[in-house]
Amino acid sequence: MTEVVCPGKRLGRTSEYRAGPGTYVRGTYIYASVVGPKLEQAAADEDGKPYLIVSQPKRARAADQVIQVGDTVMGRVTRISTRQAWVEIICVGETVLREPHRGIVRKEDIRATEVDKAEVAKSLRPGDIIRARVISLGDSTQYFLSTAENELGVRWAKSAAGAIMIPISWQEMQCPTTKEKEPRKCAKPV
């Protein structure tokens, strides 16, 4: 069974092994530079020393990520109007995008129930970090997003006092410093 190692873990001596990917040499020892399974690879050169490698799981690269309908995204609200909120999409699933994409949350896509009572200014504010779902590819410049599910909505917001607010219900957040409450369409913690 392979041993999972953490950065800084001593793996072996340079007299017995060569440093491979995910490792570094300090003095006469080889150490792990990343978290992952410790592997030994046969030598490819004449000295006969095997390589010590710490492999990392394959992750989607930002350049490989294509936003599709149904994807969950994280974004920053950049501005709002009475009809919609503009969002800068910064993450798709677990992958951080190299460059942000633009999205829009329309008034009717904020809540699942009582859609006619939804108000953009009482649900989202500029600077809020939200979790949303892509519901349409929109036009060539922006995606249409929805926060009309329990786990979607505002995940992080700052109060006027500059403190990070805490959700106290699905439609309110509170400043821990001033105890002032502000309306938001909060995301249920996942």
GROMACS .gro file of C-alpha atoms in nm:
model
  190
    1MET     CA    1   0.000   0.000   0.000
    2THR     CA    2   0.133   0.344  -0.090
    3GLU     CA    3   0.206   0.594   0.185
    4VAL     CA    4   0.037   0.935   0.163
    5VAL     CA    5   0.281   1.209   0.259
    6CYS     CA    6   0.255   1.578   0.345
    7PRO     CA    7   0.488   1.864   0.248
    8GLY     CA    8   0.809   1.856   0.450
    9LYS     CA    9   0.801   1.479   0.509
   10ARG     CA   10   1.147   1.323   0.468
   11LEU     CA   11   1.127   1.058   0.196
   12GLY     CA   12   1.480   0.928   0.153
   13ARG     CA   13   1.852   1.001   0.107
   14THR     CA   14   2.004   1.149  -0.209
   15SER     CA   15   2.266   0.873  -0.198
   16GLU     CA   16   1.991   0.614  -0.259
   17TYR     CA   17   1.728   0.805  -0.466
   18ARG     CA   18   1.682   1.091  -0.712
   19ALA     CA   19   1.425   1.369  -0.654
   20GLY     CA   20   1.127   1.354  -0.890
   21PRO     CA   21   0.810   1.562  -0.936
   22GLY     CA   22   0.647   1.670  -0.608
   23THR     CA   23   0.975   1.657  -0.415
   24TYR     CA   24   1.276   1.873  -0.334
   25VAL     CA   25   1.629   1.823  -0.201
   26ARG     CA   26   1.766   1.986   0.112
   27GLY     CA   27   2.110   1.879   0.221
   28THR     CA   28   2.138   1.505   0.168
   29TYR     CA   29   1.766   1.429   0.198
   30ILE     CA   30   1.465   1.434  -0.035
   31TYR     CA   31   1.142   1.585   0.102
   32ALA     CA   32   0.780   1.597  -0.019
   33SER     CA   33   0.668   1.936  -0.154
   34VAL     CA   34   0.299   1.842  -0.203
   35VAL     CA   35   0.036   1.616  -0.046
   36GLY     CA   36  -0.006   1.284  -0.220
   37PRO     CA   37   0.101   0.922  -0.243
   38LYS     CA   38   0.476   0.851  -0.231
   39LEU     CA   39   0.584   0.656  -0.540
   40GLU     CA   40   0.912   0.504  -0.650
   41GLN     CA   41   0.993   0.502  -1.022
   42ALA     CA   42   1.268   0.295  -1.183
   43ALA     CA   43   1.581   0.481  -1.291
   44ALA     CA   44   1.612   0.592  -1.652
   45ASP     CA   45   1.981   0.684  -1.644
   46GLU     CA   46   2.314   0.514  -1.578
   47ASP     CA   47   2.352   0.581  -1.203
   48GLY     CA   48   2.073   0.331  -1.129
   49LYS     CA   49   1.904   0.536  -0.856
   50PRO     CA   50   1.523   0.519  -0.861
   51TYR     CA   51   1.319   0.840  -0.856
   52LEU     CA   52   1.104   0.936  -0.556
   53ILE     CA   53   0.781   1.098  -0.671
   54VAL     CA   54   0.482   1.244  -0.488
   55SER     CA   55   0.190   1.242  -0.729
   56GLN     CA   56  -0.106   1.479  -0.721
   57PRO     CA   57  -0.462   1.403  -0.831
   58LYS     CA   58  -0.558   1.523  -1.176
   59ARG     CA   59  -0.769   1.839  -1.163
   60ALA     CA   60  -0.947   2.023  -1.437
   61ARG     CA   61  -0.733   2.311  -1.550
   62ALA     CA   62  -0.894   2.651  -1.575
   63ALA     CA   63  -0.827   2.658  -1.949
   64ASP     CA   64  -1.009   2.325  -1.992
   65GLN     CA   65  -1.322   2.437  -1.806
   66VAL     CA   66  -1.626   2.512  -2.023
   67ILE     CA   67  -1.934   2.655  -1.853
   68GLN     CA   68  -2.246   2.452  -1.931
   69VAL     CA   69  -2.616   2.474  -1.844
   70GLY     CA   70  -2.667   2.317  -1.501
   71ASP     CA   71  -2.320   2.402  -1.366
   72THR     CA   72  -2.295   2.556  -1.020
   73VAL     CA   73  -2.083   2.871  -1.023
   74MET     CA   74  -1.948   3.119  -0.769
   75GLY     CA   75  -1.937   3.485  -0.857
   76ARG     CA   76  -1.914   3.841  -0.732
   77VAL     CA   77  -2.208   4.078  -0.778
   78THR     CA   78  -2.068   4.384  -0.958
   79ARG     CA   79  -2.379   4.600  -0.992
   80ILE     CA   80  -2.755   4.585  -0.958
   81SER     CA   81  -3.067   4.746  -1.104
   82THR     CA   82  -3.435   4.699  -1.026
   83ARG     CA   83  -3.457   4.420  -1.286
   84GLN     CA   84  -3.128   4.227  -1.258
   85ALA     CA   85  -2.787   4.184  -1.099
   86TRP     CA   86  -2.462   4.160  -1.295
   87VAL     CA   87  -2.221   3.892  -1.177
   88GLU     CA   88  -1.853   3.826  -1.243
   89ILE     CA   89  -1.823   3.444  -1.252
   90ILE     CA   90  -1.495   3.341  -1.088
   91CYS     CA   91  -1.542   2.969  -1.020
   92VAL     CA   92  -1.715   2.675  -1.191
   93GLY     CA   93  -1.768   2.388  -0.951
   94GLU     CA   94  -1.430   2.347  -0.778
   95THR     CA   95  -1.226   2.507  -1.059
   96VAL     CA   96  -1.113   2.868  -1.037
   97LEU     CA   97  -1.130   3.034  -1.377
   98ARG     CA   98  -0.823   3.201  -1.521
   99GLU     CA   99  -1.036   3.495  -1.639
  100PRO     CA  100  -1.383   3.581  -1.507
  101HIS     CA  101  -1.696   3.543  -1.720
  102ARG     CA  102  -2.002   3.764  -1.704
  103GLY     CA  103  -2.344   3.654  -1.588
  104ILE     CA  104  -2.683   3.801  -1.504
  105VAL     CA  105  -2.932   3.706  -1.232
  106ARG     CA  106  -3.272   3.834  -1.342
  107LYS     CA  107  -3.532   3.940  -1.085
  108GLU     CA  108  -3.753   3.641  -1.170
  109ASP     CA  109  -3.462   3.396  -1.118
  110ILE     CA  110  -3.377   3.503  -0.760
  111ARG     CA  111  -3.642   3.303  -0.571
  112ALA     CA  112  -3.826   2.978  -0.644
  113THR     CA  113  -4.151   3.088  -0.475
  114GLU     CA  114  -4.331   3.422  -0.473
  115VAL     CA  115  -4.128   3.529  -0.776
  116ASP     CA  116  -4.332   3.847  -0.817
  117LYS     CA  117  -4.232   3.963  -0.464
  118ALA     CA  118  -3.856   3.929  -0.526
  119GLU     CA  119  -3.658   4.254  -0.524
  120VAL     CA  120  -3.302   4.263  -0.650
  121ALA     CA  121  -3.187   4.526  -0.394
  122LYS     CA  122  -3.326   4.317  -0.105
  123SER     CA  123  -3.165   3.996  -0.231
  124LEU     CA  124  -2.824   4.081  -0.376
  125ARG     CA  125  -2.586   4.374  -0.332
  126PRO     CA  126  -2.264   4.475  -0.511
  127GLY     CA  127  -1.965   4.298  -0.358
  128ASP     CA  128  -2.163   3.992  -0.244
  129ILE     CA  129  -2.018   3.651  -0.329
  130ILE     CA  130  -2.295   3.423  -0.453
  131ARG     CA  131  -2.346   3.062  -0.553
  132ALA     CA  132  -2.572   3.028  -0.858
  133ARG     CA  133  -2.671   2.778  -1.126
  134VAL     CA  134  -2.630   2.839  -1.499
  135ILE     CA  135  -2.980   2.821  -1.649
  136SER     CA  136  -2.901   2.945  -2.000
  137LEU     CA  137  -2.599   3.029  -2.208
  138GLY     CA  138  -2.760   3.367  -2.280
  139ASP     CA  139  -2.603   3.569  -2.557
  140SER     CA  140  -2.239   3.569  -2.662
  141THR     CA  141  -2.129   3.796  -2.376
  142GLN     CA  142  -2.299   3.665  -2.061
  143TYR     CA  143  -2.466   3.366  -1.895
  144PHE     CA  144  -2.809   3.366  -1.730
  145LEU     CA  145  -2.788   3.253  -1.368
  146SER     CA  146  -3.041   3.152  -1.104
  147THR     CA  147  -3.034   3.155  -0.723
  148ALA     CA  148  -3.382   2.995  -0.698
  149GLU     CA  149  -3.277   2.690  -0.495
  150ASN     CA  150  -3.215   2.652  -0.121
  151GLU     CA  151  -2.840   2.597  -0.155
  152LEU     CA  152  -2.800   2.891  -0.395
  153GLY     CA  153  -2.774   3.258  -0.304
  154VAL     CA  154  -2.542   3.486  -0.108
  155ARG     CA  155  -2.254   3.294   0.054
  156TRP     CA  156  -2.046   3.589   0.173
  157ALA     CA  157  -2.126   3.955   0.227
  158LYS     CA  158  -1.971   4.253   0.405
  159SER     CA  159  -2.169   4.490   0.623
  160ALA     CA  160  -2.143   4.869   0.616
  161ALA     CA  161  -1.910   4.836   0.919
  162GLY     CA  162  -1.677   4.615   0.713
  163ALA     CA  163  -1.745   4.290   0.901
  164ILE     CA  164  -1.833   3.962   0.733
  165MET     CA  165  -2.204   3.907   0.791
  166ILE     CA  166  -2.363   3.591   0.927
  167PRO     CA  167  -2.683   3.444   0.777
  168ILE     CA  168  -2.963   3.430   1.036
  169SER     CA  169  -3.241   3.314   0.802
  170TRP     CA  170  -3.285   3.243   0.431
  171GLN     CA  171  -3.361   3.612   0.371
  172GLU     CA  172  -3.151   3.800   0.628
  173MET     CA  173  -2.787   3.846   0.730
  174GLN     CA  174  -2.657   4.014   1.044
  175CYS     CA  175  -2.340   4.212   1.114
  176PRO     CA  176  -2.164   4.053   1.414
  177THR     CA  177  -2.018   4.392   1.515
  178THR     CA  178  -2.318   4.627   1.498
  179LYS     CA  179  -2.595   4.360   1.510
  180GLU     CA  180  -2.757   4.542   1.215
  181LYS     CA  181  -2.966   4.315   0.990
  182GLU     CA  182  -2.965   4.341   0.611
  183PRO     CA  183  -3.194   4.163   0.363
  184ARG     CA  184  -3.029   3.901   0.137
  185LYS     CA  185  -3.131   3.582  -0.042
  186CYS     CA  186  -2.898   3.359   0.161
  187ALA     CA  187  -2.766   3.024   0.045
  188LYS     CA  188  -2.825   2.730   0.273
  189PRO     CA  189  -2.487   2.606   0.403
  190VAL     CA  190  -2.368   2.290   0.227
   0.00000   0.00000   0.00000
